[in-house]
Coordinates of C-alpha atoms in Angstrom, one line a residue:
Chain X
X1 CA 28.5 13.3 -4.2
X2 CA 26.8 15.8 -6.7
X3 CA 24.3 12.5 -7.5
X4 CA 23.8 12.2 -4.0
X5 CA 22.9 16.0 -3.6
X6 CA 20.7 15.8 -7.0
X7 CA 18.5 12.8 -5.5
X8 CA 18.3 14.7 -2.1
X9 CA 17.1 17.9 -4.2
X10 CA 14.2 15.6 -5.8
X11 CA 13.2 14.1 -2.8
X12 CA 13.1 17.5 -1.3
X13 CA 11.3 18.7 -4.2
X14 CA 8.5 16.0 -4.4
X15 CA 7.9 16.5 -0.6
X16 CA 7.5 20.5 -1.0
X17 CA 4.9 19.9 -4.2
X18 CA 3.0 18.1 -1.7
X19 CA 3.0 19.5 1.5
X20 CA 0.2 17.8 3.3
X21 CA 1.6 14.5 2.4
X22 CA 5.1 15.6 3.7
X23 CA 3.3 17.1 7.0
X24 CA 1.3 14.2 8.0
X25 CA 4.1 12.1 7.3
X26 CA 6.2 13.6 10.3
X27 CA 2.9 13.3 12.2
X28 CA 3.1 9.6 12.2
X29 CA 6.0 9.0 14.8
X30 CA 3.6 10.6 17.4
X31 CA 1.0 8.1 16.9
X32 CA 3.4 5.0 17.5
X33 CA 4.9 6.4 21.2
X34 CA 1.3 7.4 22.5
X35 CA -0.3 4.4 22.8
X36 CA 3.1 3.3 24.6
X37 CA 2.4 5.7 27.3
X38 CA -0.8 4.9 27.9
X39 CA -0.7 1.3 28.2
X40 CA 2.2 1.8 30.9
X41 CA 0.1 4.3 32.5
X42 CA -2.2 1.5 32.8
X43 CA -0.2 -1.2 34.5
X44 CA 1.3 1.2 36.9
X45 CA 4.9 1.0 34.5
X46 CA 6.2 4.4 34.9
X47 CA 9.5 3.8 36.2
X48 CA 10.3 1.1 33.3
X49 CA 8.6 3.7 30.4
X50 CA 12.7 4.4 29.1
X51 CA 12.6 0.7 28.7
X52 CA 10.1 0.8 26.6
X53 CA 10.5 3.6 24.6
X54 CA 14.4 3.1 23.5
X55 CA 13.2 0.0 21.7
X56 CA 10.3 1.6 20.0
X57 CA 12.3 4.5 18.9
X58 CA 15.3 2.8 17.4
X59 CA 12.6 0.0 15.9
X60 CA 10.7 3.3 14.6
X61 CA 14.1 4.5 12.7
X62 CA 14.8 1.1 11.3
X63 CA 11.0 0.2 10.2
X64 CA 11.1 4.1 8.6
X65 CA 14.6 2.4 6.2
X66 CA 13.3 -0.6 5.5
X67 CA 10.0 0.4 4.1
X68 CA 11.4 3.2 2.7
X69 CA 14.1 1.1 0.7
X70 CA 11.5 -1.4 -0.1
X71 CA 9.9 0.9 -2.3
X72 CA 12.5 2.9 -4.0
X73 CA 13.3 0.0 -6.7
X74 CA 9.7 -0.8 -7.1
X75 CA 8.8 2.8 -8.0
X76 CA 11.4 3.2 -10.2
X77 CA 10.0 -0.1 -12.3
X78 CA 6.5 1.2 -12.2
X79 CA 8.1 4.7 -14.0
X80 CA 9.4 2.5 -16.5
X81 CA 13.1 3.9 -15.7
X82 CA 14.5 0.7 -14.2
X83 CA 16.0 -0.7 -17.0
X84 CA 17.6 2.2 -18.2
X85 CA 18.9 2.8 -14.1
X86 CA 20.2 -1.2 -14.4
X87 CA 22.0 -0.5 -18.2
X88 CA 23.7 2.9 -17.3
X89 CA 27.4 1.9 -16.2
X90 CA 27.0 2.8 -12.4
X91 CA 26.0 0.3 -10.1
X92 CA 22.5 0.6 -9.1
X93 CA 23.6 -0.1 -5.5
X94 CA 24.9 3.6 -5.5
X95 CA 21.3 4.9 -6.9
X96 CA 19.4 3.2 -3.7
X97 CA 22.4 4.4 -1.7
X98 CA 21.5 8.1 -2.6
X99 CA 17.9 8.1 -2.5
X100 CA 17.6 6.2 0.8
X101 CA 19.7 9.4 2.3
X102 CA 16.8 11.7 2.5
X103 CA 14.5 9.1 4.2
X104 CA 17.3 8.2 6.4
X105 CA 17.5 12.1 7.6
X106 CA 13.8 12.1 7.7
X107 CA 13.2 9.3 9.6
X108 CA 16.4 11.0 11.7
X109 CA 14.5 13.8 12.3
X110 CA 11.1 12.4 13.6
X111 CA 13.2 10.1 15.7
X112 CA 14.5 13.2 17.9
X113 CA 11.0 15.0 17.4
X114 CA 10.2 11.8 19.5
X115 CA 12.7 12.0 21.7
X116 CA 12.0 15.6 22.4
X117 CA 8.3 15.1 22.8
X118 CA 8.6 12.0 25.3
X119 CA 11.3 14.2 27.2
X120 CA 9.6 17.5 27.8
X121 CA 5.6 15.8 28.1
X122 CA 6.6 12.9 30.2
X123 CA 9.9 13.3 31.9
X124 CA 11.6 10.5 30.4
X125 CA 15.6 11.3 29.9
X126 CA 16.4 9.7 26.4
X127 CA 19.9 11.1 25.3
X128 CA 19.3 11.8 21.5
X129 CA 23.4 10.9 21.1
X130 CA 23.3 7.7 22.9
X131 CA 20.7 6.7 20.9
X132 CA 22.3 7.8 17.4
X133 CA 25.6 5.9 18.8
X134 CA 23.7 3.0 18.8
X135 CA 22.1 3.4 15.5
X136 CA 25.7 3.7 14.1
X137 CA 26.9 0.6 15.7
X138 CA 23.9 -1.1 13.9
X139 CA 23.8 0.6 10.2
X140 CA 25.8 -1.7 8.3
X141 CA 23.2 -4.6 9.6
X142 CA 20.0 -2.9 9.3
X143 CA 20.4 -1.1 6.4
X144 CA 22.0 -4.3 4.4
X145 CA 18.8 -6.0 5.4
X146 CA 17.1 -2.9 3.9
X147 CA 18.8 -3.3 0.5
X148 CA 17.8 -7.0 0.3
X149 CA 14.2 -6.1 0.7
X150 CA 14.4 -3.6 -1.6
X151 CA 15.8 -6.2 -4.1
X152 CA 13.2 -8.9 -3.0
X153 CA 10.3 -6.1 -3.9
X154 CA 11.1 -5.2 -7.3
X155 CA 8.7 -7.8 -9.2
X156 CA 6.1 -7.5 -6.7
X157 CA 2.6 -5.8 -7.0
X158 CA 1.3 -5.0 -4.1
X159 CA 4.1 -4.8 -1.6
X160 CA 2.3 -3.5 1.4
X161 CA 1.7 -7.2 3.2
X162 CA 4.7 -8.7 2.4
X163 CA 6.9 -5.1 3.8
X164 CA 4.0 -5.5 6.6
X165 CA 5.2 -9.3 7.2
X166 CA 8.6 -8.7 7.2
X167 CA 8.4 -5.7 9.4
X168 CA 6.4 -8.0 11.6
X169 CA 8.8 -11.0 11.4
X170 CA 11.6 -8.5 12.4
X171 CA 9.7 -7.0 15.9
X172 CA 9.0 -10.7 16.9
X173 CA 12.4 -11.2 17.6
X174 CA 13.8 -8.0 18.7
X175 CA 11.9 -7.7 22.1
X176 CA 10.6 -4.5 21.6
X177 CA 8.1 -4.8 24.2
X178 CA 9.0 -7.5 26.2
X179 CA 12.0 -9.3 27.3
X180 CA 12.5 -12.8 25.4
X181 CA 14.1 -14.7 28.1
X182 CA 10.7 -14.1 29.7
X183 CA 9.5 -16.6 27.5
X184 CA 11.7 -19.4 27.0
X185 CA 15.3 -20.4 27.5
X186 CA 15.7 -21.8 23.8
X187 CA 14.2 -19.4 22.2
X188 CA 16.1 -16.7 24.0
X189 CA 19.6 -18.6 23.4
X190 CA 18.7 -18.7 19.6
X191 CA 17.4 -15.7 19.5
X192 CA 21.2 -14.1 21.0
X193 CA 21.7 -15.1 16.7
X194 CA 19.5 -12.2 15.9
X195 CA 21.9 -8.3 15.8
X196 CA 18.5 -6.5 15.7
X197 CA 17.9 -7.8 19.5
X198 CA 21.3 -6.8 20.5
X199 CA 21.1 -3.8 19.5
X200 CA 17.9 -2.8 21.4
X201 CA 19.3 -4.6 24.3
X202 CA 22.5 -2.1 23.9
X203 CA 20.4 0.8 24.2
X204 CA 18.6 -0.8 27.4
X205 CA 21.8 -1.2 29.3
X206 CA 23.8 1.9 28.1
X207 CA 23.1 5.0 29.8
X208 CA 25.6 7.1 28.4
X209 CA 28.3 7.8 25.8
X210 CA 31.8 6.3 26.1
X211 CA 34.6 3.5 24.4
X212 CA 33.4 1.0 26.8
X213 CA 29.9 0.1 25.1
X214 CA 32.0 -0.8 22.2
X215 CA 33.8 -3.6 24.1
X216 CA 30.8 -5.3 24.6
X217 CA 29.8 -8.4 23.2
X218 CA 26.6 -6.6 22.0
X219 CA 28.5 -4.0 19.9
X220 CA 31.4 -6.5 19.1
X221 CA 28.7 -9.1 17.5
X222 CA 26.2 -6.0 16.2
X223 CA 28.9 -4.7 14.2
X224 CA 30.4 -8.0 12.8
X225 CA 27.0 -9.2 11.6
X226 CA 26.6 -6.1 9.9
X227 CA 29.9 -6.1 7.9
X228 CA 29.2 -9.9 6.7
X229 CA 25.9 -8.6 5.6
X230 CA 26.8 -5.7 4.1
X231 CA 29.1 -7.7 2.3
X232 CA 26.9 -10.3 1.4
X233 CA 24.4 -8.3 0.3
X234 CA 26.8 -6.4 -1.9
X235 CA 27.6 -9.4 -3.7
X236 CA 24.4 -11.4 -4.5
X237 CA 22.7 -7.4 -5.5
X238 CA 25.8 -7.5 -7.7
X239 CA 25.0 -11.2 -8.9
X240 CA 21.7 -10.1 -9.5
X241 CA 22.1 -7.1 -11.4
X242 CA 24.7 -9.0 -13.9
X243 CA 22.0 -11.5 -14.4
X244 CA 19.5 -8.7 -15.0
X245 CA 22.1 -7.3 -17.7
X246 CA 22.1 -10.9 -19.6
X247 CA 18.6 -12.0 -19.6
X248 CA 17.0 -8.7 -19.7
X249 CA 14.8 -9.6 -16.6
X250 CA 15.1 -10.7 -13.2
Chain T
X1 CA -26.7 -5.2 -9.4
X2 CA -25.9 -8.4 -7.8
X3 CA -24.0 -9.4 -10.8
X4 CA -21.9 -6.5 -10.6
X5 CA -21.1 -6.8 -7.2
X6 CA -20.8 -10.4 -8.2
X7 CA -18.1 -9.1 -10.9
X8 CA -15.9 -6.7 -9.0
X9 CA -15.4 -9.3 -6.4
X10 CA -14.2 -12.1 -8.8
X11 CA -12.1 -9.2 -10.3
X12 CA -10.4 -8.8 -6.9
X13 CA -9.6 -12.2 -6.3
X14 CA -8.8 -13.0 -9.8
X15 CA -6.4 -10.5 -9.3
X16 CA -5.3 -11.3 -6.0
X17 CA -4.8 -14.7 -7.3
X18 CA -2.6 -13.7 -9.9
X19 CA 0.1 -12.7 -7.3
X20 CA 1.6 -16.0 -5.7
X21 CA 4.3 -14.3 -3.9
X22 CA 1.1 -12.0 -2.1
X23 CA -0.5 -14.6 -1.1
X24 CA 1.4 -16.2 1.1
X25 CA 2.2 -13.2 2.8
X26 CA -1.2 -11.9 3.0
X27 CA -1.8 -15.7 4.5
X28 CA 0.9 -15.1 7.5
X29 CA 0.2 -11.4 7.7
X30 CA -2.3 -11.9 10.5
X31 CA 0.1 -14.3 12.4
X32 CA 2.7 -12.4 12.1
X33 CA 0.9 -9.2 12.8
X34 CA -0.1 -10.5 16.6
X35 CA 2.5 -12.4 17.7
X36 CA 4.1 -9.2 19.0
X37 CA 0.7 -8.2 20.8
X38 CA 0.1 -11.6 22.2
X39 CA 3.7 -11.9 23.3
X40 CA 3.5 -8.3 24.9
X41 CA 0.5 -9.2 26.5
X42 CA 1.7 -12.1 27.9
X43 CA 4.8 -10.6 29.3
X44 CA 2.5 -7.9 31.0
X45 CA 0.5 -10.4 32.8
X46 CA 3.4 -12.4 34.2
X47 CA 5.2 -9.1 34.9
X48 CA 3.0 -7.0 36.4
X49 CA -0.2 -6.6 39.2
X50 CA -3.7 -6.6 37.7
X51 CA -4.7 -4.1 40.4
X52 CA -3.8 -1.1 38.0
X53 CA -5.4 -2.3 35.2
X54 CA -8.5 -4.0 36.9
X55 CA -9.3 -0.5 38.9
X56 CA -9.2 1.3 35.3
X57 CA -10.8 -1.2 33.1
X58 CA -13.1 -3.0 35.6
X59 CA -12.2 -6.4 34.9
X60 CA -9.2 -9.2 35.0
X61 CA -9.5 -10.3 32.2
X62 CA -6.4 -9.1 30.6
X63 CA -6.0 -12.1 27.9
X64 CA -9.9 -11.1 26.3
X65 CA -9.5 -7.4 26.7
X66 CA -6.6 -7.3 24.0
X67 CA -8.1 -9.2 21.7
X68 CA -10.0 -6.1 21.2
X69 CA -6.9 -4.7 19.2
X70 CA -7.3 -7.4 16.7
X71 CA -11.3 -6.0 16.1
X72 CA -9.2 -2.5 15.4
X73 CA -7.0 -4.0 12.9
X74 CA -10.2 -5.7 10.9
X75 CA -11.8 -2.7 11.4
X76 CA -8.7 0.0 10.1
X77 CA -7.6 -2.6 7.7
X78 CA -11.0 -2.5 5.6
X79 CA -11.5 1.3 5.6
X80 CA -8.0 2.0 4.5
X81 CA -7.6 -0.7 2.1
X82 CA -11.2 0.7 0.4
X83 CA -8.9 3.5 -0.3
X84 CA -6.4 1.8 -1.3
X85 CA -8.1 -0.2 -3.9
X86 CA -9.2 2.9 -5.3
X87 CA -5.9 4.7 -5.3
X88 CA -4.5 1.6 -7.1
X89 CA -7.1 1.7 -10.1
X90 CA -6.0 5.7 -10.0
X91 CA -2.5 4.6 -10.6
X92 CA -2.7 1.8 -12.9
X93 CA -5.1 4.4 -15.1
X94 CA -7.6 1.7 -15.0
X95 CA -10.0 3.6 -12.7
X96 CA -11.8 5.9 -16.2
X97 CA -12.5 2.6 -17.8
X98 CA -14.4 1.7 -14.7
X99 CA -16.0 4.8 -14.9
X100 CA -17.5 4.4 -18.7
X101 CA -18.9 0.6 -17.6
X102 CA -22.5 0.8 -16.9
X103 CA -21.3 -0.3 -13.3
X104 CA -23.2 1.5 -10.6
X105 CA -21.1 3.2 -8.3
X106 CA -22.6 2.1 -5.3
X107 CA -21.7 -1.8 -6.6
X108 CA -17.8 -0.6 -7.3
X109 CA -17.6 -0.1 -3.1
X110 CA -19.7 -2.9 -2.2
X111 CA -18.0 -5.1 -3.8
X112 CA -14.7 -4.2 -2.6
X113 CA -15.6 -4.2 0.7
X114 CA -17.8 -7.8 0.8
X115 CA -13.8 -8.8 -0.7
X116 CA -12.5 -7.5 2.5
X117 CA -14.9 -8.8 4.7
X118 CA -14.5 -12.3 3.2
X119 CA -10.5 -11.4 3.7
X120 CA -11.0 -10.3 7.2
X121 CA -13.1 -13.2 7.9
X122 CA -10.1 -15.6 7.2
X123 CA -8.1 -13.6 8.9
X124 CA -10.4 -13.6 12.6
X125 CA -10.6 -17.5 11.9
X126 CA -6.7 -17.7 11.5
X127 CA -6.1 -14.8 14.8
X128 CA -8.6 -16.3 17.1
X129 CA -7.2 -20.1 16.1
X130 CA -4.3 -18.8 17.5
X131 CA -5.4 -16.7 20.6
X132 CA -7.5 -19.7 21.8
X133 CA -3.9 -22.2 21.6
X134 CA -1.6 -19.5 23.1
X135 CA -2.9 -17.0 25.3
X136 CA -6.3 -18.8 26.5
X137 CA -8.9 -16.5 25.3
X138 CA -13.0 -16.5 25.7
X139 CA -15.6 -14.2 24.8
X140 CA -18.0 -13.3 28.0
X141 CA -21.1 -12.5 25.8
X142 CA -21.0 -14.1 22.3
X143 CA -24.7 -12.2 21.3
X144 CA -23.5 -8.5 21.9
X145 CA -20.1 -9.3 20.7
X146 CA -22.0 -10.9 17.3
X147 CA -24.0 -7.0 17.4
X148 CA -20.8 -5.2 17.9
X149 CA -18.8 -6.9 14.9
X150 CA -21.8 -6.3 13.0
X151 CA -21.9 -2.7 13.6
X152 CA -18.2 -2.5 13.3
X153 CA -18.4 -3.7 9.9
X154 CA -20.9 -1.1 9.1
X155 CA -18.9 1.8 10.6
X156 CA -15.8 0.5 8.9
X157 CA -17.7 0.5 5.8
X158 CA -18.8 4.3 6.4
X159 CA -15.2 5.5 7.6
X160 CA -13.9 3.5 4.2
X161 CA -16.5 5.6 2.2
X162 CA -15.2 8.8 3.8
X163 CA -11.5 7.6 2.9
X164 CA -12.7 7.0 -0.6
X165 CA -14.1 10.2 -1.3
X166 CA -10.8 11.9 0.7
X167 CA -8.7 9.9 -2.4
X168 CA -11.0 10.9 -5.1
X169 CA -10.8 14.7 -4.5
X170 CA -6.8 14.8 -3.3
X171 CA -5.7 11.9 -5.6
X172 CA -2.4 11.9 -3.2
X173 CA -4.1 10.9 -0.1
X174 CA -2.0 8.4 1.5
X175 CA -0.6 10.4 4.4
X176 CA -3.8 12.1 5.0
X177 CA -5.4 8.3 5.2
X178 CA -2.0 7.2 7.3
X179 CA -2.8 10.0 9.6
X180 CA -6.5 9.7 10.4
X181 CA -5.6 5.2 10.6
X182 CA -3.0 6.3 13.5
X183 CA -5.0 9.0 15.1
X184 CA -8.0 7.1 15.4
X185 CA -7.4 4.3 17.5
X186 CA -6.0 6.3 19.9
X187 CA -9.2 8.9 20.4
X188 CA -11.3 6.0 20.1
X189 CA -9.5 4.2 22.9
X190 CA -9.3 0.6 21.4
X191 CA -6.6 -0.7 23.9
X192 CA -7.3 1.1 26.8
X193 CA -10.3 3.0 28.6
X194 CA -11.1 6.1 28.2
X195 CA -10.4 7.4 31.8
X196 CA -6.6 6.8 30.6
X197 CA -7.0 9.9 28.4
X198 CA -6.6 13.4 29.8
X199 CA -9.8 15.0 29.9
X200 CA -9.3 17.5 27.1
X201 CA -9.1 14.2 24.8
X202 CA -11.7 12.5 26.6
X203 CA -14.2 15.4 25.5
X204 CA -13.2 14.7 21.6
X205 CA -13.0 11.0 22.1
X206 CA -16.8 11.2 23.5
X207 CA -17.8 12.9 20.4
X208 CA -16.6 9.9 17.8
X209 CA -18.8 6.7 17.6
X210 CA -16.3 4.9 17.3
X211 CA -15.2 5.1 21.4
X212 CA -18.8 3.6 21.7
X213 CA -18.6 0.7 19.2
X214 CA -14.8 -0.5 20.9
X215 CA -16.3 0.3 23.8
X216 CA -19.3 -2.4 23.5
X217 CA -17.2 -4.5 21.6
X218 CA -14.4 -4.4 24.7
X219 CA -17.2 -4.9 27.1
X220 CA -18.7 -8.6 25.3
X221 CA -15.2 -9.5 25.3
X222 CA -13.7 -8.8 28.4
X223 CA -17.1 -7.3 30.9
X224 CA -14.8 -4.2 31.1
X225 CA -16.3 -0.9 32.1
X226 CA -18.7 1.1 30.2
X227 CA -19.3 4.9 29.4
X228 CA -23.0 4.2 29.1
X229 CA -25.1 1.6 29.4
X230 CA -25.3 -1.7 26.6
X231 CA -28.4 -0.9 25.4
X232 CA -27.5 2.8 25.3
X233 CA -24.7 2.4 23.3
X234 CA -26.0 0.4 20.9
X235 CA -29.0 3.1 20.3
X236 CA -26.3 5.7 20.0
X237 CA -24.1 3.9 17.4
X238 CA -27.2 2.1 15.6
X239 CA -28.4 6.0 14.8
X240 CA -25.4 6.9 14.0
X241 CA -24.1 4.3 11.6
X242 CA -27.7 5.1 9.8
X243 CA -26.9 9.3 9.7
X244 CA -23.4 8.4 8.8
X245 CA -24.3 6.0 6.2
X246 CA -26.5 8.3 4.4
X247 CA -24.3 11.0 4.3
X248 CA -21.0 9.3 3.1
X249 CA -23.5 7.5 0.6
X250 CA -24.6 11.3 -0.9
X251 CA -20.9 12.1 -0.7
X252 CA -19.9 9.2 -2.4
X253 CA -22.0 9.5 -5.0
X254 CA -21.6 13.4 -5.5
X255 CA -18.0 12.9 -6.4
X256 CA -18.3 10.2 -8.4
X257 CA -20.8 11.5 -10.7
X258 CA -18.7 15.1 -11.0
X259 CA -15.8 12.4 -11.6
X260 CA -18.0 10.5 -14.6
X261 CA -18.6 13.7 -16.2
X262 CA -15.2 15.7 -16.4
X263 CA -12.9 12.5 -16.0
X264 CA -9.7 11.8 -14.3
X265 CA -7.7 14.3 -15.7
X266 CA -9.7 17.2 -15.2
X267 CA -10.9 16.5 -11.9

């Protein structure tokens, strides 16, 4: 707990010695939701613009912890303080644990500034809890997937295209902007594999809080995906890291 | 000068190279990049009436009007990643040894950017492979559209400059660089017209060339609306691209000489 608190104090402290990065940072959530509104202003969408935006708000949360996991490993390496982080008798799963919290608030935090923005400038009625239910449901997935990225990115240069690819890969799939049966019956039936899809599909048919939305096979296979990935993850990070602590590289 | 040119890009690709895991990614990035926009647009135009968009864009064809975001990404991608290039020389402390070579400064940024435009090349090649298979794309006037990527590549050029010089005096200029990349598409209306806007953004979006060069660039794609006239346009944007030029040249070159002199620590 104190650890956790000590990275959140850093991160904190980094973002206050420089402001303007930390200010146009929040900024950036506004640009993804405005071109949204005008390109359904321009096919006469209005009535479908909450279908819209609940995917590209909960795909703006989870983008904001993937890239923002992808890079905490990698950093530490350039510092030099990796190996020390990978000798010290913690598991390094707890270090990326603590300093993915304060990007997880942040990116938290520009999600409702979104919310908020789209509600009062455009009449939408996005309920900031629904949408932080459904996050919960899909944590343990999302943010596994997060951890093995951040893993994958450690011997890696220039990590922008291949977080850019993945990223990519990921919106392809989860019908952000358009419904995938629409396409093609196979690709939709193999695509009902895919918990990222499910879970914007949750927040599509939900409209408000209760036990029910839980029951459904959505949430059912959204949160059993994520524990086996958590899992998995858990142990092949662990595999990893003992392998790290023999041969003194990856 | 050629041969420094000529050695800065072999650097870049030596280097690039050197990374095999990169490489295949920065090989799918473009695919994977506009599958979602290809996809979208193909869901809007079995989903929706074209009457909307035709009565603000002044044209049907929806398939060739989107292409227009990929000319954005070419044109975002080369600015920002001049910056980048530079910002990683800052951070691998590489950049002062650069600045003691007898390389000219003006050959350090024209030979990163001819690498990008040899990158962005490959990747319009790979995108339009691709847009031609799946979504059934054409271009309505090849000429203007050959003027417009010209000028585009000019203007990306100058915008890269200014993105330089933005990372040479803050040294931690990524957000700043994040922020302008996100704002500027949307005042310069790459993915829809400008009528779209609400008329207090209209007035700023007027005031950027960069409205004008989507805007011809949309037009020998798609025959979509114009603000003014082809031939006005490309007066406006060819004497801007010269001012502009000029002026992030003097800029450049200003704070890289002050940089030469007191070094990267003290500037």
């Amino acid at each position: 707990m104190i650890e956790m608190f000590q990275n959140l104090k850093i991160s904190f402290l980094q973002d206050y010695r420089y402001r303007s990065n930390f200010i146009f940072g929040m900024l950036t959530p506004i640009f993804t939701i405005i071109p949204i509104f005008f390109t359904v202003r321009l096919f006469n969408l209005q009535r479908e613009i909450e279908w819209y935006l609940k995917g590209i708000v909960i795909w703006f949360f989870i983008s904001q912890i993937i890239w923002g996991n992808g890079v905490i490993l990698k950093r530490e390496k350039d510092r030099g303080t990796l190996e020390q982080l990978l000798l010290v008798p913690k598991n390094i799963i707890y270090f990326v644990i603590n300093s993915s919290i304060y990007f997880i608030l942040k990116a938290y935090v520009s999600m409702v500034f979104i919310i908020f923005i789209s509600n009062i400038t455009f009449g939408t009625q996005l309920s900031v809890l629904m949408i932080t239910y459904i996050l919960l449901l899909g944590f343990p997935f999302y943010y596994s997937l997060s951890m093995l990225v951040s893993f994958l990115c450690i011997n890696v240069h220039n990590l922008f295209p291949i977080l850019q690819v993945i990223l990519a890969s990921l919106m392809i799939f989860s019908g952000l902007t358009y419904d995938i049966s629409f396409f093609s019956q196979f690709i939709y039936s193999v695509n009902r594999l895919n918990s990222l899809y499910h879970m914007i599909s949750l927040a599509r048919i939900s409209n408000q809080i209760n036990v029910a939305i839980i029951l459904t096979y959505e949430a059912l296979y959204l949160l059993i995906t994520g524990v086996i990935s958590l899992i998995l993850v858990i142990l092949l990070t662990n595999r990893y890291i003992r392998k790290f602590k023999i041969n003194g590289r990856f | 000068m050629y041969k420094e040119i000529f050695s800065i890009i072999n650097k870049e690709f030596l280097y690039f190279i050197r990374q095999n895991k990169v490489i295949f990614f920065e090989i799918i990035l473009p695919i994977t990049s506009f599958l979602p926009l290809i996809l979208t647009v193909w869901f809007l135009e079995g989903n929706t009436s074209y009457e909307n968009f035709a009565y603000f864009v002044g044209t049907e064809h929806i398939n060739n009007y989107y292409v227009i975001a990929f000319f954005g990404f070419i044109f975002f991608n080369i600015s920002e990643n001049l910056a980048t290039l530079l910002e990683r020389e800052l951070y691998l402390n590489t950049l002062e040894q650069i600045l003691l070579t007898p390389i000219k400064y003006i050959s350090i940024i024209i030979g990163w950017f001819i690498y990008l435009c040899i990158k962005s090349i490959i990747y319009i090649t790979v995108f339009y492979i691709l847009a031609i298979l799946i979504i059934d794309t054409s271009v309505v006037n090849i000429p203007l559209l050959l003027i417009g990527f010209t000028l585009m590549m000019l203007h990306s050029f100058i915008l890269g400059t200014v993105m330089v010089i933005i990372t040479l005096y803050l040294r931690k200029a990524d957000a700043i660089i994040f922020t302008l990349v996100g704002i500027l598409p949307i005042i310069s209306c790459i993915v829809f017209p400008i009528q779209i806007l609400p008329l207090s953004i209209q007035l700023i979006s007027k005031l950027l060339p960069t409205t004008y060069l989507f805007d011809l660039i949309k037009y020998s794609l798609s025959g979509s609306r114009m603000i003014f006239d082809v031939w006005v346009t490309v007066l406006i944007l060819f004497i801007s691209s010269l001012i502009m030029f000029f002026l992030s040249i003097i800029f450049y070159k200003k704070s890289f000489e002050r940089l030469k002199i007191c070094g990267i620590m003290k500037y």
